[in-house]
Tab-separated table of C-alpha atoms and ligand atoms in Angstrom:
chain	number	residue	atom	x	y	z
A	1	MET	CA	164.032	136.800	129.010
A	2	ASN	CA	163.615	134.771	125.503
A	3	GLU	CA	165.532	131.576	124.680
A	4	GLU	CA	167.857	133.770	122.653
A	5	GLY	CA	168.692	135.972	125.958
A	6	PHE	CA	166.867	138.834	124.835
A	7	PHE	CA	165.438	141.340	127.965
A	8	GLU	CA	162.987	144.134	126.611
A	9	GLY	CA	164.485	146.597	129.439
A	10	THR	CA	162.280	149.608	127.486
A	11	GLU	CA	159.377	150.367	129.851
A	12	LYS	CA	155.565	150.783	129.438
A	13	LEU	CA	155.258	154.079	131.888
A	14	LEU	CA	151.634	155.089	133.519
A	15	GLU	CA	151.080	157.974	135.826
A	16	VAL	CA	147.432	158.352	136.425
A	17	TRP	CA	146.580	161.326	139.520
A	18	PHE	CA	142.742	160.800	140.755
A	19	SER	CA	140.568	162.850	142.885
A	20	SER	CA	137.145	162.332	144.497
A	21	SER	CA	134.246	164.126	143.870
A	22	LEU	CA	132.537	162.655	146.994
A	23	SER	CA	135.225	165.527	148.501
A	24	ASP	CA	133.498	165.741	152.545
A	25	GLY	CA	135.384	168.765	152.767
A	26	LYS	CA	137.095	167.104	155.875
A	27	SER	CA	140.918	168.310	156.167
A	28	ASP	CA	143.672	165.488	156.160
A	29	GLU	CA	145.026	165.845	159.839
A	30	ALA	CA	141.099	166.128	160.652
A	31	ARG	CA	139.939	162.347	159.058
A	32	TYR	CA	144.130	161.106	160.039
A	33	THR	CA	142.467	161.648	164.122
A	34	GLU	CA	139.225	160.971	163.557
A	35	ALA	CA	140.332	157.272	162.225
A	36	GLY	CA	142.986	157.067	165.256
A	37	GLY	CA	146.143	157.506	163.309
A	38	ARG	CA	145.290	155.353	160.506
A	39	ILE	CA	145.435	156.906	156.543
A	40	ALA	CA	141.362	157.956	155.647
A	41	GLY	CA	139.634	160.028	153.236
A	42	PRO	CA	140.443	159.912	149.346
A	43	ASP	CA	144.150	157.973	149.481
A	44	LEU	CA	145.557	155.333	147.239
A	45	ARG	CA	147.212	154.406	150.210
A	46	ARG	CA	144.794	152.716	152.072
A	47	ILE	CA	144.602	149.638	149.455
A	48	ASP	CA	146.459	146.552	150.384
A	49	ARG	CA	149.564	145.320	149.412
A	50	SER	CA	147.546	141.930	148.806
A	51	LEU	CA	145.036	143.719	146.665
A	52	TRP	CA	147.865	145.634	144.700
A	53	GLU	CA	149.367	142.399	144.830
A	54	ASP	CA	146.104	140.765	142.924
A	55	LEU	CA	146.530	143.746	140.425
A	56	LEU	CA	150.218	143.438	139.624
A	57	LYS	CA	149.015	139.387	138.662
A	58	LEU	CA	146.965	141.134	135.953
A	59	VAL	CA	150.515	143.171	134.745
A	60	HIS	CA	152.807	139.785	135.461
A	61	CYS	CA	155.286	141.666	137.608
A	62	GLU	CA	155.429	140.666	141.235
A	63	ILE	CA	156.494	142.862	144.354
A	64	ILE	CA	159.992	142.471	145.370
A	65	SER	CA	160.005	145.312	148.094
A	66	MET	CA	158.718	148.345	149.357
A	67	LYS	CA	159.911	151.415	151.082
A	68	SER	CA	157.534	154.631	152.320
A	69	ASP	CA	158.400	157.556	153.918
A	70	LYS	CA	154.701	159.623	154.998
A	71	ASP	CA	153.966	161.135	151.411
A	72	MET	CA	154.612	158.068	149.373
A	73	ASP	CA	155.146	154.175	149.289
A	74	ALA	CA	157.379	153.073	146.675
A	75	TYR	CA	157.894	148.898	144.862
A	76	VAL	CA	160.197	147.409	143.529
A	77	LEU	CA	158.853	145.331	141.022
A	78	SER	CA	160.221	142.067	139.050
A	79	GLU	CA	159.459	144.298	136.251
A	80	SER	CA	160.811	147.969	137.508
A	81	SER	CA	158.483	150.223	139.765
A	82	MET	CA	155.732	151.290	141.566
A	83	PHE	CA	154.723	154.584	143.332
A	84	VAL	CA	151.461	154.934	145.592
A	85	SER	CA	150.684	158.799	146.774
A	86	LYS	CA	147.771	160.380	148.143
A	87	ASN	CA	146.411	161.211	144.516
A	88	ARG	CA	149.285	159.871	142.293
A	89	PHE	CA	149.890	156.285	140.951
A	90	ILE	CA	152.729	155.280	138.830
A	91	LEU	CA	153.644	151.947	137.508
A	92	LYS	CA	156.273	151.017	135.074
A	93	THR	CA	157.284	147.968	133.788
A	94	CYS	CA	159.577	146.192	131.425
A	95	GLY	CA	160.210	143.162	129.598
A	96	ARG	CA	156.918	141.228	128.446
A	97	THR	CA	154.372	143.064	131.011
A	98	SER	CA	151.410	143.722	130.309
A	99	LEU	CA	150.370	146.585	132.116
A	100	LEU	CA	147.197	147.990	130.223
A	101	HIS	CA	144.909	144.916	131.231
A	102	ALA	CA	145.607	146.527	134.566
A	103	VAL	CA	143.839	150.038	133.654
A	104	GLU	CA	139.979	149.410	134.199
A	105	PRO	CA	140.802	147.112	137.223
A	106	LEU	CA	143.157	150.049	138.335
A	107	LEU	CA	140.073	152.210	138.314
A	108	SER	CA	137.551	150.063	139.580
A	109	LEU	CA	139.727	149.113	142.789
A	110	VAL	CA	140.471	153.246	143.383
A	111	GLN	CA	136.961	154.071	143.842
A	112	SER	CA	135.937	151.207	145.415
A	113	GLU	CA	138.597	151.271	148.032
A	114	CYS	CA	139.420	155.273	147.795
A	115	ASP	CA	136.097	156.759	146.767
A	116	MET	CA	138.301	158.441	144.099
A	117	ASP	CA	136.316	158.529	141.092
A	118	ARG	CA	138.073	161.169	138.531
A	119	VAL	CA	140.836	160.187	136.753
A	120	ASP	CA	142.298	164.129	136.452
A	121	ASP	CA	145.026	163.345	134.605
A	122	LEU	CA	146.491	159.995	132.733
A	123	PHE	CA	150.050	159.660	130.902
A	124	TYR	CA	151.123	156.158	129.445
A	125	SER	CA	154.319	156.487	127.392
A	126	ARG	CA	157.113	154.104	125.868
A	127	LYS	CA	160.031	154.058	123.466
A	128	LYS	CA	159.642	151.792	120.316
A	129	TYR	CA	160.473	148.481	121.361
A	130	THR	CA	163.434	146.794	120.150
A	131	ARG	CA	161.588	143.066	119.752
A	132	PRO	CA	157.987	144.384	119.365
A	133	GLU	CA	157.033	141.147	118.054
A	134	LEU	CA	157.616	139.363	121.330
A	135	GLN	CA	155.639	141.670	123.467
A	136	PRO	CA	151.557	140.353	124.769
A	137	ALA	CA	149.579	141.349	121.838
A	138	VAL	CA	147.896	145.246	123.115
A	139	HIS	CA	151.401	146.055	123.383
A	140	GLN	CA	152.733	144.416	120.032
A	141	ASN	CA	152.081	148.263	118.386
A	142	PHE	CA	150.988	151.546	119.850
A	143	ASN	CA	147.702	151.834	117.971
A	144	THR	CA	146.051	148.511	119.439
A	145	GLU	CA	147.697	150.507	123.271
A	146	MET	CA	145.888	153.397	121.974
A	147	ASN	CA	142.473	151.618	120.910
A	148	HIS	CA	143.114	149.884	124.197
A	149	LEU	CA	142.899	153.010	125.981
A	150	ASP	CA	140.282	154.763	123.860
A	151	SER	CA	137.436	151.907	125.085
A	152	LEU	CA	138.368	152.955	128.623
A	153	PHE	CA	138.291	157.193	128.036
A	154	ASP	CA	136.644	159.359	126.080
A	155	ASN	CA	138.741	162.429	126.181
A	156	GLY	CA	142.317	160.392	124.607
A	157	ALA	CA	144.910	161.652	122.617
A	158	ALA	CA	147.792	160.197	121.370
A	159	TYR	CA	151.245	161.289	120.025
A	160	ALA	CA	154.373	159.758	118.102
A	161	LEU	CA	157.307	162.107	119.026
A	162	GLY	CA	160.840	161.063	117.087
A	163	ARG	CA	161.849	159.250	114.058
A	164	MET	CA	159.287	156.629	113.275
A	165	ASN	CA	161.764	154.728	111.864
A	166	ALA	CA	164.435	154.573	114.241
A	167	ASP	CA	164.006	155.182	118.188
A	168	CYS	CA	160.555	157.175	118.591
A	169	TRP	CA	158.550	157.393	121.700
A	170	TYR	CA	154.683	157.284	121.853
A	171	LEU	CA	152.435	159.474	124.481
A	172	TYR	CA	148.341	158.664	125.296
A	173	THR	CA	146.885	161.324	127.424
A	174	ILE	CA	143.702	162.944	128.216
A	175	ASP	CA	142.740	166.232	127.294
A	176	ASN	CA	142.144	167.743	130.961
A	177	ILE	CA	142.888	170.505	132.458
A	178	GLY	CA	144.707	168.039	134.558
A	179	VAL	CA	146.926	168.431	137.508
A	180	LEU	CA	147.163	171.880	139.373
A	181	GLN	CA	149.408	171.424	141.911
A	182	PRO	CA	153.124	171.769	140.513
A	183	ASP	CA	154.158	168.699	138.460
A	184	GLN	CA	157.099	167.699	136.430
A	185	THR	CA	158.807	164.152	134.980
A	186	LEU	CA	161.962	163.833	133.388
A	187	GLU	CA	163.414	159.946	132.014
A	188	VAL	CA	166.404	159.355	130.477
A	189	LEU	CA	166.580	156.065	128.376
A	190	MET	CA	170.070	155.054	127.691
A	191	GLN	CA	170.821	152.684	125.185
A	192	ASP	CA	174.420	151.032	124.281
A	193	LEU	CA	175.673	151.529	127.207
A	194	ASP	CA	179.238	151.214	128.664
A	195	PRO	CA	180.030	147.490	128.717
A	196	ASP	CA	182.772	147.966	132.210
A	197	VAL	CA	179.933	150.115	133.914
A	198	MET	CA	177.371	147.162	132.830
A	199	ASP	CA	179.346	144.194	133.871
A	200	ILE	CA	178.995	146.630	137.839
A	201	PHE	CA	175.204	145.312	137.906
A	202	SER	CA	175.870	141.677	137.696
A	203	VAL	CA	176.582	139.483	140.942
A	204	GLU	CA	179.803	138.011	138.998
A	205	HIS	CA	180.688	141.865	140.428
A	206	SER	CA	178.854	143.127	142.915
A	207	HIS	CA	177.991	140.878	146.285
A	208	SER	CA	174.881	142.767	146.903
A	209	ALA	CA	172.731	145.889	145.517
A	210	ASP	CA	174.446	148.131	147.682
A	211	GLU	CA	178.023	147.466	146.375
A	212	ALA	CA	176.834	148.076	142.772
A	213	GLY	CA	175.320	151.128	143.743
A	214	ARG	CA	178.301	152.503	145.543
A	215	THR	CA	180.351	151.701	143.364
A	216	SER	CA	178.235	153.116	139.792
A	217	GLY	CA	177.517	155.550	141.880
A	218	VAL	CA	173.425	155.395	141.592
A	219	SER	CA	173.515	155.333	145.102
A	220	GLN	CA	174.827	159.020	144.941
A	221	LEU	CA	172.925	160.682	142.730
A	222	MET	CA	170.527	162.104	144.976
A	223	PRO	CA	171.452	163.799	148.262
A	224	ASP	CA	169.852	162.309	151.202
A	225	MET	CA	167.272	159.508	149.579
A	226	ILE	CA	165.745	156.501	151.362
A	227	ILE	CA	167.303	153.812	148.642
A	228	ASP	CA	165.759	150.734	148.024
A	229	HIS	CA	167.244	148.729	145.130
A	230	PHE	CA	167.639	144.816	143.991
A	231	LEU	CA	170.138	143.243	142.013
A	232	PHE	CA	168.977	140.307	139.882
A	233	GLU	CA	170.822	137.289	139.392
A	234	PRO	CA	172.980	136.688	137.586
A	235	HIS	CA	172.255	140.691	136.393
A	236	GLY	CA	170.179	143.121	136.355
A	237	TYR	CA	169.360	146.253	139.007
A	238	SER	CA	166.239	148.051	140.158
A	239	MET	CA	166.248	151.342	142.947
A	240	ASN	CA	164.196	153.864	144.397
A	241	GLY	CA	165.416	156.759	145.988
A	242	ILE	CA	162.062	158.404	147.953
A	243	LEU	CA	162.888	162.278	148.497
A	244	PRO	CA	160.832	164.676	150.850
A	245	ASN	CA	157.070	165.970	149.742
A	246	GLY	CA	156.424	162.929	147.095
A	247	GLN	CA	159.623	163.258	144.639
A	248	TYR	CA	161.806	160.260	143.703
A	249	ILE	CA	164.049	158.702	141.348
A	250	THR	CA	164.179	155.484	139.574
A	251	VAL	CA	166.803	153.711	137.637
A	252	HIS	CA	166.908	150.328	136.122
A	253	VAL	CA	169.721	148.272	134.306
A	254	THR	CA	169.537	145.852	131.945
A	255	PRO	CA	173.188	144.965	131.373
A	256	GLU	CA	172.947	142.418	128.413
A	257	PRO	CA	175.118	143.524	126.336
A	258	HIS	CA	173.347	142.873	123.103
A	259	CYS	CA	170.491	144.721	124.634
A	260	SER	CA	171.620	146.758	126.825
A	261	TYR	CA	169.541	149.377	128.553
A	262	VAL	CA	169.093	151.952	131.632
A	263	SER	CA	166.160	154.280	132.658
A	264	PHE	CA	166.424	157.153	134.667
A	265	GLU	CA	163.191	158.972	136.419
A	266	THR	CA	162.250	161.944	138.543
A	267	ASN	CA	159.991	164.350	139.281
A	268	VAL	CA	162.788	166.241	141.315
A	269	ALA	CA	161.560	170.209	141.135
A	270	GLU	CA	164.598	172.277	139.360
A	271	GLU	CA	164.600	174.633	136.957
A	272	SER	CA	166.797	172.856	135.326
A	273	TYR	CA	168.069	169.107	134.820
A	274	ARG	CA	171.636	170.019	133.183
A	275	GLU	CA	173.538	169.319	135.870
A	276	LEU	CA	171.631	166.338	136.598
A	277	ILE	CA	171.166	164.766	133.214
A	278	THR	CA	175.753	165.391	132.474
A	279	LYS	CA	176.183	163.427	135.940
A	280	VAL	CA	173.642	160.367	134.787
A	281	ILE	CA	175.207	160.267	131.510
A	282	LYS	CA	178.512	160.547	132.827
A	283	LEU	CA	177.940	157.386	135.018
A	284	PHE	CA	176.535	154.989	132.364
A	285	LYS	CA	178.287	156.282	128.801
A	286	PRO	CA	175.283	155.117	126.759
A	287	GLY	CA	176.254	155.400	123.203
A	288	LYS	CA	172.854	157.229	122.457
A	289	PHE	CA	170.026	158.159	124.777
A	290	LEU	CA	166.009	160.173	124.716
A	291	LEU	CA	165.242	162.515	127.214
A	292	THR	CA	161.453	163.807	127.693
A	293	VAL	CA	160.348	166.423	130.358
A	294	PHE	CA	156.897	167.446	131.155
A	295	ALA	CA	156.317	170.707	133.000
A	296	ASN	CA	153.586	172.078	133.688
A	297	LYS	CA	152.303	175.670	133.956
A	298	ASP	CA	153.586	175.871	137.850
A	299	SER	CA	156.012	173.325	137.961
A	300	LEU	CA	159.959	175.042	138.509
A	301	ALA	CA	160.875	173.383	134.945
A	302	LYS	CA	158.540	174.978	132.753
A	303	ASN	CA	161.100	177.048	131.589
A	304	PHE	CA	163.138	174.282	131.053
A	305	TYR	CA	162.620	173.275	127.409
A	306	LYS	CA	163.952	177.280	126.240
A	307	GLU	CA	167.589	175.918	127.609
A	308	LEU	CA	167.163	172.248	125.770
A	309	SER	CA	166.337	174.318	122.417
A	310	ARG	CA	169.546	175.648	122.570
A	311	LEU	CA	171.208	172.346	123.431
A	312	ASN	CA	172.568	171.130	120.147
A	313	CYS	CA	175.077	169.428	121.948
A	314	PHE	CA	175.268	167.708	124.917
A	315	GLU	CA	178.904	166.554	126.536
A	316	ALA	CA	180.297	164.112	123.285
A	317	TYR	CA	176.538	163.598	122.318
A	318	HIS	CA	174.803	165.928	119.274
A	319	ARG	CA	171.594	166.084	118.989
A	320	CYS	CA	169.462	163.956	116.106
A	321	ASP	CA	165.806	165.115	116.891
A	322	HIS	CA	164.564	167.793	119.338
A	323	GLU	CA	160.252	168.413	119.890
A	324	TYR	CA	158.117	170.441	121.745
A	325	CYS	CA	154.590	170.202	122.231
A	326	GLN	CA	152.241	172.244	124.181
A	327	PHE	CA	148.975	170.696	126.006
A	328	LYS	CA	147.044	172.635	128.032
A	329	ASN	CA	148.693	172.743	131.376
A	330	TYR	CA	151.723	171.063	130.316
A	331	ASN	CA	155.002	171.938	127.776
A	332	LEU	CA	156.766	168.167	126.634
A	333	THR	CA	159.880	168.091	124.949
A	334	PHE	CA	161.710	164.991	123.632
A	335	THR	CA	165.021	165.050	122.327
A	336	SER	CA	167.450	162.533	121.038
A	337	TYR	CA	171.318	162.341	121.336
A	338	LEU	CA	174.124	160.586	119.682
A	339	ARG	CA	177.796	159.915	120.666
A	340	PRO	CA	179.158	160.257	116.835
A	341	PRO	CA	181.842	157.249	116.782
A	342	ALA	CA	185.497	157.619	117.311
A	343	LEU	CA	187.526	158.413	114.224
A	344	PRO	CA	189.623	155.592	113.118
A	345	PRO	CA	193.528	156.251	114.464
A	346	ARG	CA	195.552	158.181	110.874
B	1	SAM	C1	166.170	144.664	136.380
B	1	SAM	S1	164.933	144.735	135.444
B	1	SAM	C2	165.342	146.381	134.987
B	1	SAM	C3	164.774	146.103	133.598
B	1	SAM	C4	164.708	147.899	133.168
B	1	SAM	N1	163.273	148.418	132.902
B	1	SAM	C5	165.619	148.747	132.793
B	1	SAM	O1	165.480	149.624	131.990
B	1	SAM	O2	166.374	147.995	131.450
B	1	SAM	C6	165.505	143.490	133.963
B	1	SAM	C7	167.033	143.263	134.431
B	1	SAM	O3	167.578	142.182	135.095
B	1	SAM	C8	167.229	141.220	134.696
B	1	SAM	N2	166.674	140.367	135.640
B	1	SAM	C9	167.163	138.930	135.956
B	1	SAM	N3	166.072	138.098	136.810
B	1	SAM	C10	165.065	138.711	136.692
B	1	SAM	C11	164.029	138.423	137.101
B	1	SAM	N4	163.462	137.654	137.680
B	1	SAM	N5	162.820	139.568	136.578
B	1	SAM	C12	163.091	140.439	135.701
B	1	SAM	N6	164.030	140.905	135.473
B	1	SAM	C13	165.267	140.223	135.731
B	1	SAM	C14	167.040	140.901	133.333
B	1	SAM	O4	167.486	139.817	132.306
B	1	SAM	C15	167.810	142.631	132.841
B	1	SAM	O5	168.915	143.061	133.097
């Protein structure tokens, strides 16, 4: 936070899929048995917590807590979240973090600790910052972020979606065939939130993260989640929800009235996200929001873009921009919605 009480809720989001060219052909089960019940073979979860802590020092954030199931380790961070599965790494950080400083060390760490020497796919994305001048050097504009990633990858592809002079969204990916298992990601990035809802996410109004999660409805967004959440002092809230088969939801709330921001992200496989998005926006009541949806060819959500293209309105919100991109294996839609101002009483 800076001296004027401004906090940049907008996150930097990195997702990387790894594999090994050194595969020995053994099944996961055989390796597990040979290693006496420990995770063995190419698997990101072999990396020690202390090594993740060292990596996160480069980003300027730290681990607050961690919960796991058999498919994923989910970390709540001082600035957002990190999810580690067998071959997928997700790091989402807000504020003035320097996420891109961790990319090259991450590739080295994964190679040395897990024998995973291939990047099958990579996505780095973020919305335009509210105060870019407060960011560390490489993050102050997308061109410097892109140049940094171009110095690490020779097949990078960079895009800007939405209005360049308003709330646009940037993506850097690599031009690969990529992930061949079903995969999808939905993000709802909300601004200008309802002050009464934001009040719930402060220690003045809620005694604990449990209370904030329950009162707001965040803890009930999906059934049967393993929930890990944290209520910051004096305000702010972060939540990870673990679902079966490497699925997650993650919610982060910056309630400061002059810069309120909430993000919702999930990779839960659904044919249509209309109901889920409706639940999220009814819960937080933003003044405006951006939606991004990635779905690959094997995803249940691969045709959701068609439904989205017909949604000129979402509840009381009017659509401002709508863009569709087709990559080798993924389609991506970017859509922005705005709640029209209430008419003055006559
Ligand atoms: C919970 S984090 C989540 C940020 C997230 N990216 C979002 O979507 O808003 C940020 C919120 O927590 C507050 N906060 C309080 N203490 C904090 C700390 N030590 N580190 C980061 N945020 C803190 C910030 O002022 C802000 O309101």
